[in-house]
Structures are given as structure tokens and as C-alpha cells.
PDB file of C-alpha atoms (C1' of nucleotides) in Angstrom:
ATOM      1  CA  UNK A   1     -10.356  11.885  16.505  1.00 62.00           C
ATOM      2  CA  UNK A   2      -9.330  13.248  13.127  1.00 67.00           C
ATOM      3  CA  UNK A   3      -5.723  12.878  11.978  1.00 72.00           C
ATOM      4  CA  UNK A   4      -6.059  14.115   8.466  1.00 80.00           C
ATOM      5  CA  UNK A   5      -5.052  10.943   6.578  1.00 91.00           C
ATOM      6  CA  UNK A   6      -4.164  12.363   3.149  1.00 93.00           C
ATOM      7  CA  UNK A   7      -6.119  11.662  -0.008  1.00 93.00           C
ATOM      8  CA  UNK A   8      -3.534   9.561  -1.859  1.00 94.00           C
ATOM      9  CA  UNK A   9      -5.112  10.290  -5.219  1.00 93.00           C
ATOM     10  CA  UNK A  10      -3.465  13.681  -4.993  1.00 93.00           C
ATOM     11  CA  UNK A  11      -0.143  11.911  -5.332  1.00 94.00           C
ATOM     12  CA  UNK A  12      -1.204   9.460  -8.025  1.00 93.00           C
ATOM     13  CA  UNK A  13      -1.948   6.606  -5.742  1.00 92.00           C
ATOM     14  CA  UNK A  14      -0.299   5.148  -2.667  1.00 95.00           C
ATOM     15  CA  UNK A  15       2.692   3.821  -4.599  1.00 93.00           C
ATOM     16  CA  UNK A  16       3.638   7.328  -5.783  1.00 94.00           C
ATOM     17  CA  UNK A  17       2.911   8.729  -2.293  1.00 95.00           C
ATOM     18  CA  UNK A  18       5.383   6.374  -0.638  1.00 95.00           C
ATOM     19  CA  UNK A  19       8.159   7.412  -3.002  1.00 92.00           C
ATOM     20  CA  UNK A  20       7.955  11.068  -1.826  1.00 93.00           C
ATOM     21  CA  UNK A  21       6.944  10.416   1.751  1.00 95.00           C
ATOM     22  CA  UNK A  22       9.776  11.604   4.028  1.00 95.00           C
ATOM     23  CA  UNK A  23       8.925   9.442   7.083  1.00 96.00           C
ATOM     24  CA  UNK A  24       9.157   6.556   4.728  1.00 96.00           C
ATOM     25  CA  UNK A  25      12.579   7.602   3.462  1.00 96.00           C
ATOM     26  CA  UNK A  26      13.690   7.603   7.128  1.00 96.00           C
ATOM     27  CA  UNK A  27      11.938   4.248   7.876  1.00 96.00           C
ATOM     28  CA  UNK A  28      13.864   2.638   5.065  1.00 95.00           C
ATOM     29  CA  UNK A  29      17.128   3.932   6.393  1.00 96.00           C
ATOM     30  CA  UNK A  30      16.720   1.496   9.297  1.00 96.00           C
ATOM     31  CA  UNK A  31      15.112  -1.431   7.639  1.00 94.00           C
ATOM     32  CA  UNK A  32      18.154  -3.236   6.402  1.00 95.00           C
ATOM     33  CA  UNK A  33      19.333  -6.031   8.649  1.00 95.00           C
ATOM     34  CA  UNK A  34      22.546  -4.620  10.123  1.00 97.00           C
ATOM     35  CA  UNK A  35      21.987  -0.799  10.064  1.00 97.00           C
ATOM     36  CA  UNK A  36      20.836  -0.393  13.655  1.00 97.00           C
ATOM     37  CA  UNK A  37      23.485  -2.720  15.043  1.00 97.00           C
ATOM     38  CA  UNK A  38      26.315  -1.010  13.178  1.00 97.00           C
ATOM     39  CA  UNK A  39      25.067   2.442  14.404  1.00 97.00           C
ATOM     40  CA  UNK A  40      25.022   1.019  17.919  1.00 96.00           C
ATOM     41  CA  UNK A  41      28.559  -0.180  17.628  1.00 96.00           C
ATOM     42  CA  UNK A  42      29.590   3.310  16.570  1.00 97.00           C
ATOM     43  CA  UNK A  43      27.919   5.062  19.487  1.00 95.00           C
ATOM     44  CA  UNK A  44      31.044   4.840  21.696  1.00 92.00           C
ATOM     45  CA  UNK A  45      33.203   6.677  19.090  1.00 94.00           C
ATOM     46  CA  UNK A  46      35.115   6.104  15.973  1.00 97.00           C
ATOM     47  CA  UNK A  47      35.860   2.551  14.968  1.00 97.00           C
ATOM     48  CA  UNK A  48      37.894   0.993  12.251  1.00 96.00           C
ATOM     49  CA  UNK A  49      36.633  -1.644   9.905  1.00 97.00           C
ATOM     50  CA  UNK A  50      38.176  -4.694  11.599  1.00 96.00           C
ATOM     51  CA  UNK A  51      36.999  -3.517  15.024  1.00 96.00           C
ATOM     52  CA  UNK A  52      33.432  -3.231  13.881  1.00 97.00           C
ATOM     53  CA  UNK A  53      33.833  -6.661  12.237  1.00 96.00           C
ATOM     54  CA  UNK A  54      34.860  -8.160  15.554  1.00 95.00           C
ATOM     55  CA  UNK A  55      32.196  -6.280  17.568  1.00 95.00           C
ATOM     56  CA  UNK A  56      29.548  -7.539  15.175  1.00 96.00           C
ATOM     57  CA  UNK A  57      30.694 -11.033  15.586  1.00 94.00           C
ATOM     58  CA  UNK A  58      29.409 -13.022  12.629  1.00 93.00           C
ATOM     59  CA  UNK A  59      28.667 -10.287  10.136  1.00 96.00           C
ATOM     60  CA  UNK A  60      30.182 -10.936   6.735  1.00 96.00           C
ATOM     61  CA  UNK A  61      32.682  -8.498   5.254  1.00 96.00           C
ATOM     62  CA  UNK A  62      30.247  -7.857   2.434  1.00 96.00           C
ATOM     63  CA  UNK A  63      27.370  -6.851   4.644  1.00 97.00           C
ATOM     64  CA  UNK A  64      29.507  -4.643   6.904  1.00 97.00           C
ATOM     65  CA  UNK A  65      30.994  -2.918   3.891  1.00 97.00           C
ATOM     66  CA  UNK A  66      27.599  -2.480   2.289  1.00 97.00           C
ATOM     67  CA  UNK A  67      25.883  -1.251   5.478  1.00 98.00           C
ATOM     68  CA  UNK A  68      28.681   1.352   6.087  1.00 98.00           C
ATOM     69  CA  UNK A  69      28.593   2.573   2.554  1.00 97.00           C
ATOM     70  CA  UNK A  70      24.805   3.149   2.812  1.00 97.00           C
ATOM     71  CA  UNK A  71      25.235   4.926   6.098  1.00 98.00           C
ATOM     72  CA  UNK A  72      27.856   7.105   4.530  1.00 97.00           C
ATOM     73  CA  UNK A  73      25.694   7.857   1.565  1.00 96.00           C
ATOM     74  CA  UNK A  74      22.805   8.952   3.818  1.00 97.00           C
ATOM     75  CA  UNK A  75      25.257  11.272   5.694  1.00 97.00           C
ATOM     76  CA  UNK A  76      25.078   9.420   8.996  1.00 98.00           C
ATOM     77  CA  UNK A  77      28.606   8.130   9.092  1.00 98.00           C
ATOM     78  CA  UNK A  78      31.996   9.516   7.906  1.00 97.00           C
ATOM     79  CA  UNK A  79      34.618   7.277   6.365  1.00 97.00           C
ATOM     80  CA  UNK A  80      38.289   8.394   6.922  1.00 96.00           C
ATOM     81  CA  UNK A  81      41.026   6.528   5.038  1.00 95.00           C
ATOM     82  CA  UNK A  82      44.622   6.736   6.496  1.00 94.00           C
ATOM     83  CA  UNK A  83      47.090   6.246   3.665  1.00 91.00           C
ATOM     84  CA  UNK A  84      49.249   3.766   5.690  1.00 91.00           C
ATOM     85  CA  UNK A  85      50.302   0.380   4.882  1.00 88.00           C
ATOM     86  CA  UNK A  86      48.442  -1.728   5.772  1.00 89.00           C
ATOM     87  CA  UNK A  87      45.565   0.608   5.152  1.00 92.00           C
ATOM     88  CA  UNK A  88      43.382   1.854   7.965  1.00 95.00           C
ATOM     89  CA  UNK A  89      39.817   3.114   7.687  1.00 97.00           C
ATOM     90  CA  UNK A  90      37.893   4.867  10.433  1.00 97.00           C
ATOM     91  CA  UNK A  91      34.099   5.199  10.602  1.00 98.00           C
ATOM     92  CA  UNK A  92      32.359   7.664  12.851  1.00 98.00           C
ATOM     93  CA  UNK A  93      28.848   8.877  13.395  1.00 98.00           C
ATOM     94  CA  UNK A  94      28.112  12.397  12.122  1.00 98.00           C
ATOM     95  CA  UNK A  95      26.003  14.849  14.073  1.00 98.00           C
ATOM     96  CA  UNK A  96      23.145  13.740  11.843  1.00 98.00           C
ATOM     97  CA  UNK A  97      23.892  10.120  12.612  1.00 97.00           C
ATOM     98  CA  UNK A  98      23.939  10.699  16.358  1.00 97.00           C
ATOM     99  CA  UNK A  99      20.628  12.496  16.226  1.00 97.00           C
ATOM    100  CA  UNK A 100      19.194   9.552  14.234  1.00 97.00           C
ATOM    101  CA  UNK A 101      20.039   7.158  17.050  1.00 96.00           C
ATOM    102  CA  UNK A 102      17.333   8.997  18.998  1.00 95.00           C
ATOM    103  CA  UNK A 103      14.831   7.116  16.757  1.00 96.00           C
ATOM    104  CA  UNK A 104      16.428   3.809  17.741  1.00 95.00           C
ATOM    105  CA  UNK A 105      16.241   4.722  21.338  1.00 95.00           C
ATOM    106  CA  UNK A 106      12.557   5.478  21.039  1.00 95.00           C
ATOM    107  CA  UNK A 107      12.067   2.092  19.409  1.00 97.00           C
ATOM    108  CA  UNK A 108      14.037   0.447  22.166  1.00 96.00           C
ATOM    109  CA  UNK A 109      11.912   2.149  24.790  1.00 97.00           C
ATOM    110  CA  UNK A 110       8.651   1.113  23.127  1.00 97.00           C
ATOM    111  CA  UNK A 111      10.155  -2.404  22.843  1.00 97.00           C
ATOM    112  CA  UNK A 112      11.019  -2.548  26.543  1.00 97.00           C
ATOM    113  CA  UNK A 113       7.401  -1.812  27.414  1.00 97.00           C
ATOM    114  CA  UNK A 114       5.489  -3.645  24.715  1.00 98.00           C
ATOM    115  CA  UNK A 115       7.606  -6.179  22.861  1.00 97.00           C
ATOM    116  CA  UNK A 116       6.410  -8.933  25.195  1.00 97.00           C
ATOM    117  CA  UNK A 117       2.790  -8.136  24.403  1.00 98.00           C
ATOM    118  CA  UNK A 118       3.497  -8.395  20.734  1.00 97.00           C
ATOM    119  CA  UNK A 119       5.250 -11.682  21.176  1.00 96.00           C
ATOM    120  CA  UNK A 120       2.466 -12.972  23.297  1.00 97.00           C
ATOM    121  CA  UNK A 121      -0.157 -11.851  20.681  1.00 97.00           C
ATOM    122  CA  UNK A 122       1.782 -13.819  18.032  1.00 96.00           C
ATOM    123  CA  UNK A 123       1.799 -16.932  20.195  1.00 95.00           C
ATOM    124  CA  UNK A 124      -1.919 -16.752  20.785  1.00 95.00           C
ATOM    125  CA  UNK A 125      -2.673 -16.044  17.164  1.00 95.00           C
ATOM    126  CA  UNK A 126      -0.534 -18.991  15.950  1.00 93.00           C
ATOM    127  CA  UNK A 127      -2.104 -21.305  18.432  1.00 92.00           C
ATOM    128  CA  UNK A 128      -5.577 -20.327  17.262  1.00 87.00           C
ATOM    129  CA  UNK A 129      -4.675 -20.785  13.667  1.00 83.00           C
ATOM    130  CA  UNK A 130      -3.411 -24.275  14.399  1.00 78.00           C
ATOM    131  CA  UNK A 131      -6.703 -25.385  15.953  1.00 69.00           C
ATOM    132  CA  UNK A 132      -8.994 -27.761  14.066  1.00 60.00           C
ATOM    133  CA  UNK A 133     -11.773 -26.046  12.124  1.00 56.00           C
ATOM    134  CA  UNK A 134     -14.899 -25.295  14.079  1.00 55.00           C
ATOM    135  CA  UNK A 135     -18.146 -27.173  13.386  1.00 52.00           C
ATOM    136  CA  UNK A 136     -20.791 -25.124  11.547  1.00 48.00           C
ATOM    137  CA  UNK A 137     -23.294 -26.114  14.325  1.00 47.00           C
TER     138      UNK A 137
ATOM    139  CA  UNK B   1      30.651   8.235  26.085  1.00 60.00           C
ATOM    140  CA  UNK B   2      30.228   4.720  26.938  1.00 64.00           C
ATOM    141  CA  UNK B   3      26.955   3.105  25.840  1.00 71.00           C
ATOM    142  CA  UNK B   4      27.697  -0.447  26.785  1.00 79.00           C
ATOM    143  CA  UNK B   5      27.456  -2.029  23.376  1.00 90.00           C
ATOM    144  CA  UNK B   6      26.908  -5.758  24.268  1.00 92.00           C
ATOM    145  CA  UNK B   7      29.504  -8.386  23.618  1.00 93.00           C
ATOM    146  CA  UNK B   8      27.578 -10.358  20.971  1.00 93.00           C
ATOM    147  CA  UNK B   9      29.614 -13.562  21.589  1.00 92.00           C
ATOM    148  CA  UNK B  10      27.491 -14.023  24.598  1.00 92.00           C
ATOM    149  CA  UNK B  11      24.484 -14.667  22.404  1.00 93.00           C
ATOM    150  CA  UNK B  12      26.398 -16.871  19.871  1.00 92.00           C
ATOM    151  CA  UNK B  13      27.145 -14.114  17.359  1.00 91.00           C
ATOM    152  CA  UNK B  14      25.248 -11.168  16.010  1.00 94.00           C
ATOM    153  CA  UNK B  15      22.867 -13.314  13.958  1.00 93.00           C
ATOM    154  CA  UNK B  16      21.693 -15.092  17.037  1.00 93.00           C
ATOM    155  CA  UNK B  17      21.434 -11.765  18.912  1.00 95.00           C
ATOM    156  CA  UNK B  18      19.173 -10.229  16.327  1.00 94.00           C
ATOM    157  CA  UNK B  19      16.744 -13.095  16.774  1.00 92.00           C
ATOM    158  CA  UNK B  20      16.269 -12.259  20.450  1.00 93.00           C
ATOM    159  CA  UNK B  21      16.677  -8.603  20.370  1.00 95.00           C
ATOM    160  CA  UNK B  22      13.361  -6.890  21.257  1.00 95.00           C
ATOM    161  CA  UNK B  23      13.982  -3.553  19.537  1.00 96.00           C
ATOM    162  CA  UNK B  24      14.663  -5.588  16.387  1.00 96.00           C
ATOM    163  CA  UNK B  25      11.349  -7.371  16.763  1.00 96.00           C
ATOM    164  CA  UNK B  26       9.675  -4.015  16.942  1.00 97.00           C
ATOM    165  CA  UNK B  27      11.674  -2.621  14.041  1.00 96.00           C
ATOM    166  CA  UNK B  28      10.519  -5.565  11.851  1.00 95.00           C
ATOM    167  CA  UNK B  29       6.922  -4.770  12.649  1.00 96.00           C
ATOM    168  CA  UNK B  30       7.202  -1.726  10.468  1.00 96.00           C
ATOM    169  CA  UNK B  31       9.638  -2.861   7.786  1.00 95.00           C
ATOM    170  CA  UNK B  32       6.959  -4.175   5.368  1.00 96.00           C
ATOM    171  CA  UNK B  33       5.979  -1.802   2.756  1.00 96.00           C
ATOM    172  CA  UNK B  34       2.346  -1.034   3.628  1.00 97.00           C
ATOM    173  CA  UNK B  35       2.374  -1.410   7.460  1.00 97.00           C
ATOM    174  CA  UNK B  36       2.732   2.240   8.408  1.00 97.00           C
ATOM    175  CA  UNK B  37       0.313   3.500   5.792  1.00 97.00           C
ATOM    176  CA  UNK B  38      -2.336   0.986   6.828  1.00 98.00           C
ATOM    177  CA  UNK B  39      -1.945   1.982  10.464  1.00 98.00           C
ATOM    178  CA  UNK B  40      -2.186   5.617   9.523  1.00 97.00           C
ATOM    179  CA  UNK B  41      -5.405   4.956   7.729  1.00 97.00           C
ATOM    180  CA  UNK B  42      -6.783   3.388  10.892  1.00 97.00           C
ATOM    181  CA  UNK B  43      -5.812   6.318  13.114  1.00 96.00           C
ATOM    182  CA  UNK B  44      -9.309   7.990  12.624  1.00 93.00           C
ATOM    183  CA  UNK B  45     -11.176   4.914  13.838  1.00 95.00           C
ATOM    184  CA  UNK B  46     -12.478   1.589  12.607  1.00 97.00           C
ATOM    185  CA  UNK B  47     -12.518   0.963   8.877  1.00 97.00           C
ATOM    186  CA  UNK B  48     -13.873  -1.807   6.770  1.00 97.00           C
ATOM    187  CA  UNK B  49     -11.753  -3.630   4.213  1.00 98.00           C
ATOM    188  CA  UNK B  50     -13.103  -1.774   1.185  1.00 97.00           C
ATOM    189  CA  UNK B  51     -12.768   1.597   2.822  1.00 97.00           C
ATOM    190  CA  UNK B  52      -9.095   0.907   3.504  1.00 97.00           C
ATOM    191  CA  UNK B  53      -8.695  -0.344  -0.063  1.00 97.00           C
ATOM    192  CA  UNK B  54     -10.057   3.009  -1.319  1.00 95.00           C
ATOM    193  CA  UNK B  55      -8.053   5.010   1.164  1.00 96.00           C
ATOM    194  CA  UNK B  56      -4.891   3.321   0.112  1.00 96.00           C
ATOM    195  CA  UNK B  57      -5.514   4.007  -3.520  1.00 95.00           C
ATOM    196  CA  UNK B  58      -3.539   1.506  -5.575  1.00 93.00           C
ATOM    197  CA  UNK B  59      -2.799  -1.195  -2.955  1.00 97.00           C
ATOM    198  CA  UNK B  60      -3.608  -4.689  -4.152  1.00 96.00           C
ATOM    199  CA  UNK B  61      -6.145  -6.847  -2.311  1.00 97.00           C
ATOM    200  CA  UNK B  62      -3.445  -9.299  -1.546  1.00 97.00           C
ATOM    201  CA  UNK B  63      -1.111  -6.820   0.151  1.00 97.00           C
ATOM    202  CA  UNK B  64      -3.828  -5.182   2.141  1.00 98.00           C
ATOM    203  CA  UNK B  65      -5.101  -8.513   3.315  1.00 98.00           C
ATOM    204  CA  UNK B  66      -1.645  -9.700   4.202  1.00 98.00           C
ATOM    205  CA  UNK B  67      -0.628  -6.570   5.988  1.00 98.00           C
ATOM    206  CA  UNK B  68      -3.876  -6.597   8.050  1.00 98.00           C
ATOM    207  CA  UNK B  69      -3.291 -10.190   8.999  1.00 97.00           C
ATOM    208  CA  UNK B  70       0.257  -9.450  10.213  1.00 97.00           C
ATOM    209  CA  UNK B  71      -1.032  -6.401  12.224  1.00 98.00           C
ATOM    210  CA  UNK B  72      -3.672  -8.638  13.707  1.00 98.00           C
ATOM    211  CA  UNK B  73      -1.177 -11.311  14.619  1.00 97.00           C
ATOM    212  CA  UNK B  74       1.074  -8.814  16.373  1.00 98.00           C
ATOM    213  CA  UNK B  75      -1.933  -7.646  18.391  1.00 98.00           C
ATOM    214  CA  UNK B  76      -1.962  -4.128  16.829  1.00 98.00           C
ATOM    215  CA  UNK B  77      -5.328  -4.460  15.015  1.00 98.00           C
ATOM    216  CA  UNK B  78      -8.564  -6.248  15.719  1.00 98.00           C
ATOM    217  CA  UNK B  79     -10.683  -7.838  13.000  1.00 98.00           C
ATOM    218  CA  UNK B  80     -14.397  -7.961  13.518  1.00 97.00           C
ATOM    219  CA  UNK B  81     -16.645  -9.963  11.104  1.00 96.00           C
ATOM    220  CA  UNK B  82     -20.346  -9.046  10.909  1.00 95.00           C
ATOM    221  CA  UNK B  83     -22.304 -12.126   9.693  1.00 93.00           C
ATOM    222  CA  UNK B  84     -24.408 -10.253   7.296  1.00 93.00           C
ATOM    223  CA  UNK B  85     -24.850 -10.562   3.581  1.00 90.00           C
ATOM    224  CA  UNK B  86     -22.914  -9.275   1.796  1.00 91.00           C
ATOM    225  CA  UNK B  87     -20.199  -9.743   4.493  1.00 94.00           C
ATOM    226  CA  UNK B  88     -18.670  -6.880   6.326  1.00 96.00           C
ATOM    227  CA  UNK B  89     -15.346  -6.832   8.213  1.00 98.00           C
ATOM    228  CA  UNK B  90     -14.104  -3.982  10.446  1.00 98.00           C
ATOM    229  CA  UNK B  91     -10.579  -3.354  11.380  1.00 98.00           C
ATOM    230  CA  UNK B  92      -9.553  -1.185  14.353  1.00 98.00           C
ATOM    231  CA  UNK B  93      -6.407  -0.276  16.136  1.00 98.00           C
ATOM    232  CA  UNK B  94      -6.041  -1.910  19.590  1.00 98.00           C
ATOM    233  CA  UNK B  95      -4.616   0.088  22.523  1.00 98.00           C
ATOM    234  CA  UNK B  96      -1.248  -1.577  21.718  1.00 98.00           C
ATOM    235  CA  UNK B  97      -1.552  -0.474  18.167  1.00 98.00           C
ATOM    236  CA  UNK B  98      -2.369   3.119  19.069  1.00 97.00           C
ATOM    237  CA  UNK B  99       0.629   3.277  21.358  1.00 97.00           C
ATOM    238  CA  UNK B 100       2.771   1.853  18.462  1.00 97.00           C
ATOM    239  CA  UNK B 101       1.864   4.786  16.250  1.00 96.00           C
ATOM    240  CA  UNK B 102       3.898   6.902  18.692  1.00 95.00           C
ATOM    241  CA  UNK B 103       6.966   5.342  17.106  1.00 96.00           C
ATOM    242  CA  UNK B 104       5.777   6.386  13.742  1.00 95.00           C
ATOM    243  CA  UNK B 105       5.187   9.905  14.947  1.00 95.00           C
ATOM    244  CA  UNK B 106       8.733   9.985  16.325  1.00 96.00           C
ATOM    245  CA  UNK B 107      10.026   8.928  12.917  1.00 97.00           C
ATOM    246  CA  UNK B 108       7.795  11.489  11.243  1.00 96.00           C
ATOM    247  CA  UNK B 109       9.101  14.209  13.533  1.00 97.00           C
ATOM    248  CA  UNK B 110      12.763  13.374  12.879  1.00 97.00           C
ATOM    249  CA  UNK B 111      11.953  13.163   9.153  1.00 97.00           C
ATOM    250  CA  UNK B 112      10.492  16.623   9.237  1.00 97.00           C
ATOM    251  CA  UNK B 113      13.644  18.046  10.663  1.00 97.00           C
ATOM    252  CA  UNK B 114      16.292  15.889   8.947  1.00 97.00           C
ATOM    253  CA  UNK B 115      14.969  14.021   5.911  1.00 97.00           C
ATOM    254  CA  UNK B 116      16.109  16.894   3.621  1.00 97.00           C
ATOM    255  CA  UNK B 117      19.652  16.568   4.949  1.00 97.00           C
ATOM    256  CA  UNK B 118      19.676  12.849   4.215  1.00 97.00           C
ATOM    257  CA  UNK B 119      18.390  13.378   0.666  1.00 96.00           C
ATOM    258  CA  UNK B 120      21.023  16.128   0.173  1.00 96.00           C
ATOM    259  CA  UNK B 121      23.756  13.791   1.374  1.00 96.00           C
ATOM    260  CA  UNK B 122      22.611  11.169  -1.114  1.00 95.00           C
ATOM    261  CA  UNK B 123      22.723  13.603  -3.886  1.00 94.00           C
ATOM    262  CA  UNK B 124      26.250  14.700  -3.036  1.00 94.00           C
ATOM    263  CA  UNK B 125      27.464  11.234  -2.540  1.00 94.00           C
ATOM    264  CA  UNK B 126      26.017  10.008  -5.889  1.00 92.00           C
ATOM    265  CA  UNK B 127      27.487  13.044  -7.704  1.00 90.00           C
ATOM    266  CA  UNK B 128      30.931  12.310  -6.249  1.00 85.00           C
ATOM    267  CA  UNK B 129      30.667   8.635  -7.185  1.00 80.00           C
ATOM    268  CA  UNK B 130      29.882   9.651 -10.738  1.00 75.00           C
ATOM    269  CA  UNK B 131      33.038  11.777 -11.030  1.00 66.00           C
ATOM    270  CA  UNK B 132      35.942  10.638 -13.185  1.00 57.00           C
ATOM    271  CA  UNK B 133      38.779   8.833 -11.151  1.00 53.00           C
ATOM    272  CA  UNK B 134      41.350  11.191  -9.553  1.00 51.00           C
ATOM    273  CA  UNK B 135      44.838  11.182 -10.993  1.00 49.00           C
ATOM    274  CA  UNK B 136      47.365   9.536  -8.660  1.00 46.00           C
ATOM    275  CA  UNK B 137      49.670  12.530  -8.925  1.00 45.00           C
TER     276      UNK B 137
ATOM    277  C1'  DC C   1      43.720  -4.586   5.989  1.00 67.73           C
ATOM    278  C1'  DC C   2      39.918  -3.184   3.466  1.00 67.73           C
ATOM    279  C1'  DG C   3      37.156  -4.131   0.329  1.00 67.73           C
ATOM    280  C1'  DG C   4      34.950  -5.314  -4.693  1.00 67.73           C
ATOM    281  C1'  DA C   5      32.793  -8.848  -7.782  1.00 67.73           C
ATOM    282  C1'  DT C   6      30.228 -12.972  -8.451  1.00 67.73           C
ATOM    283  C1'  DC C   7      26.984 -16.471  -7.756  1.00 67.73           C
ATOM    284  C1'  DC C   8      23.157 -18.494  -5.178  1.00 67.73           C
ATOM    285  C1'  DA C   9      19.176 -19.081  -1.785  1.00 67.73           C
ATOM    286  C1'  DC C  10      15.479 -16.897   0.277  1.00 67.73           C
ATOM    287  C1'  DT C  11      11.986 -13.360   0.873  1.00 67.73           C
ATOM    288  C1'  DT C  12       8.755  -9.842  -0.773  1.00 67.73           C
ATOM    289  C1'  DA C  13       5.637  -7.842  -3.568  1.00 67.73           C
ATOM    290  C1'  DG C  14       2.736  -7.290  -7.764  1.00 67.73           C
ATOM    291  C1'  DA C  15      -0.620  -9.418 -11.391  1.00 67.73           C
ATOM    292  C1'  DT C  16      -4.202 -12.309 -12.118  1.00 67.73           C
ATOM    293  C1'  DA C  17      -7.863 -15.527 -11.458  1.00 67.73           C
ATOM    294  C1'  DC C  18     -11.113 -17.724  -8.537  1.00 67.73           C
ATOM    295  C1'  DT C  19     -14.519 -18.494  -4.107  1.00 67.73           C
ATOM    296  C1'  DG C  20     -18.170 -18.147  -0.089  1.00 67.73           C
TER     297       DG C  20
ATOM    298  C1'  DC D   1     -17.845  -7.773  -0.135  1.00 67.73           C
ATOM    299  C1'  DA D   2     -13.864  -9.774   1.403  1.00 67.73           C
ATOM    300  C1'  DG D   3     -10.881 -12.466   0.847  1.00 67.73           C
ATOM    301  C1'  DT D   4      -7.610 -16.956  -0.960  1.00 67.73           C
ATOM    302  C1'  DA D   5      -4.386 -19.347  -4.517  1.00 67.73           C
ATOM    303  C1'  DT D   6      -0.857 -19.270  -7.813  1.00 67.73           C
ATOM    304  C1'  DC D   7       2.712 -17.530 -10.634  1.00 67.73           C
ATOM    305  C1'  DT D   8       6.403 -14.439 -11.503  1.00 67.73           C
ATOM    306  C1'  DA D   9       9.592 -10.446 -10.910  1.00 67.73           C
ATOM    307  C1'  DA D  10      12.648  -8.011  -8.037  1.00 67.73           C
ATOM    308  C1'  DG D  11      15.244  -7.290  -4.160  1.00 67.73           C
ATOM    309  C1'  DT D  12      18.172  -8.742   0.080  1.00 67.73           C
ATOM    310  C1'  DG D  13      21.484 -11.295   2.331  1.00 67.73           C
ATOM    311  C1'  DG D  14      25.181 -14.988   2.527  1.00 67.73           C
ATOM    312  C1'  DA D  15      29.385 -17.622   0.711  1.00 67.73           C
ATOM    313  C1'  DT D  16      33.318 -17.326  -1.760  1.00 67.73           C
ATOM    314  C1'  DC D  17      37.034 -15.721  -4.490  1.00 67.73           C
ATOM    315  C1'  DC D  18      39.984 -11.943  -6.074  1.00 67.73           C
ATOM    316  C1'  DG D  19      42.529  -7.235  -5.901  1.00 67.73           C
ATOM    317  C1'  DG D  20      45.003  -2.835  -4.180  1.00 67.73           C
TER     318       DG D  20
END
DNA sequence: CCGGATCCACTTAGATACTG
DNA sequence: CAGTATCTAAGTGGATCCGG
């Protein structure tokens, strides 16, 4: 099989390549701890800040706020402020955001089939690493 | 739409939920900087350490070594030592590892369609954030 | 109610030097 | 050739306090 792995020297090394690699940009959208969970909580429709805070029982205000702002910046979520008192702010997935949840579903599907194998492999590896050193014979 | 977002209090809060959530386990397999690139470099078949080091032009020995060990621990890559001198070590994707690259392909496909929209959204957001504050009227 | 600002602990990654 | 060990810099997340 030949999958045309690129010659990274064209880009000035792997480091430079990663900065312009679009799949990597997307990967980093989901790497932060709360991103996937917040998007999941928005799947059912618009939610206000305090509803999300309750749904994500245990998340700090700072992290929820920060995660939502990142999602908004990436165009995955809209933020709507109602000029009432007390203030009310609604968050909702955009079309782009809903399409991005497809990735999370793909990950969930793979996880359903293979996560146990990964966890088992870790257990085996860790047990082997904890064994006493083998005699040299 | 109702997507049955779970009541996280059942798990003792979101923090505890994330620790047992299988999709999250899978997500974290790819969060480290070099994982996806190393797996990509192994798609064409077995490679030895120095070949990978060259293919990933600019990666440090430490990060390549660390990434490969993590992949091996997760059961995605096998490590084969040939007892020759000088030593030779081959790395190869397992069946599990090859199936996991499907996730990376899904991300790549979405990126091909939507990464530009994300990048554009960021640009717009950043420009707006840099504007002078609006008068209160 | 919705956040911003600050401080701190922990993790991650790079540089460098050394070993079987 | 194929790593490991150590040190340091940078980023990420949590706790807490303050403001509109």
C-alpha cells in the first residue's frame, strides 16, 4: 500500500507542516478537555449559560466560559445576549457546529467497538512493564 | 431533536464521567502532538526508528520515542527488536492501529470540507475583538 | 446571571547530554 | 542505531475573587 506520506522537508520540517495542516487544525478543536462535552450538551437545542453549567455538573465557570468562547471563535456556536435584567445568554450550535458533531459520532462509534481493546492493551503493557527484569541467560 | 445527553450526576459529576467515557479515552489517544503524524508515517508499512525520524523531519528523538511507546501501550503499534549489531527496531501498525486511522481519515475529510470555514470564522472573530468599544448610545 | 482577572498546580514538549 | 535521563519553557486547567 502506498498512501503518499508527504515529504515534510517541503514545508520546512514537521513542525512547520503541523501549523498549516488542516486536519490538525480540526483535531485541535476537540482536544481541550470540555469541548466535546459542551457540544454534546448543545445537541438538543439552544441552552443558556446556567443550564449548561448544571448539565455539565462540576465544570467551573471559567472553563465553561472559555470553552464556549473558543467554540464561538471557531464558528461552531453562536452566542446571543438578551438585554434583560438579570442578563440572559443563549448558546446554540451553528450548522458548521452540527456537522462537526459527526466527527464526535465517528469517534464514539470506533470507541464502542475498540475502546475495550485499547484499555486491555494498556493493562497488559503495564503489567509487563512492572515485571522483574529478565535474566540474561 | 433529543439526543439523550446523560445526567452526569449519575457518575459523580462531569469530571468523573470523563474518566470512564470511552469516546474520551479514544479522543485522548490522538491529542498528543505527534501521534497522528507518526501513525500516518506508518501507513505504508513497517518502518525502523531512524526511518521515522527522517520522515518526521524535525521531531526530536525523545518525542518520537515517547509517542511510539504510547502507541505501543495502546495496542496500535508493534515494536520488533532485531538482535543484530548495530541494533534495529521496526515499528508497524497493528490491525487495531490501522482501524484507528479511519478516525484520522474522517477528520481529514471534514477538514477538507470545513477547515477553511473555521479559519475564516477565527479571522472574523479576532478582527471584531480588536475593534474599538462601541458607544453605549 | 454571566462572566473577567488573577494566582497556582500540573502536564507537555523541546534542548541537551549520555549509554548499550 | 536506538534509545534514556535531566532540565527548562510553555501551555492547560482549577480555585478564588471581583465587576457589570
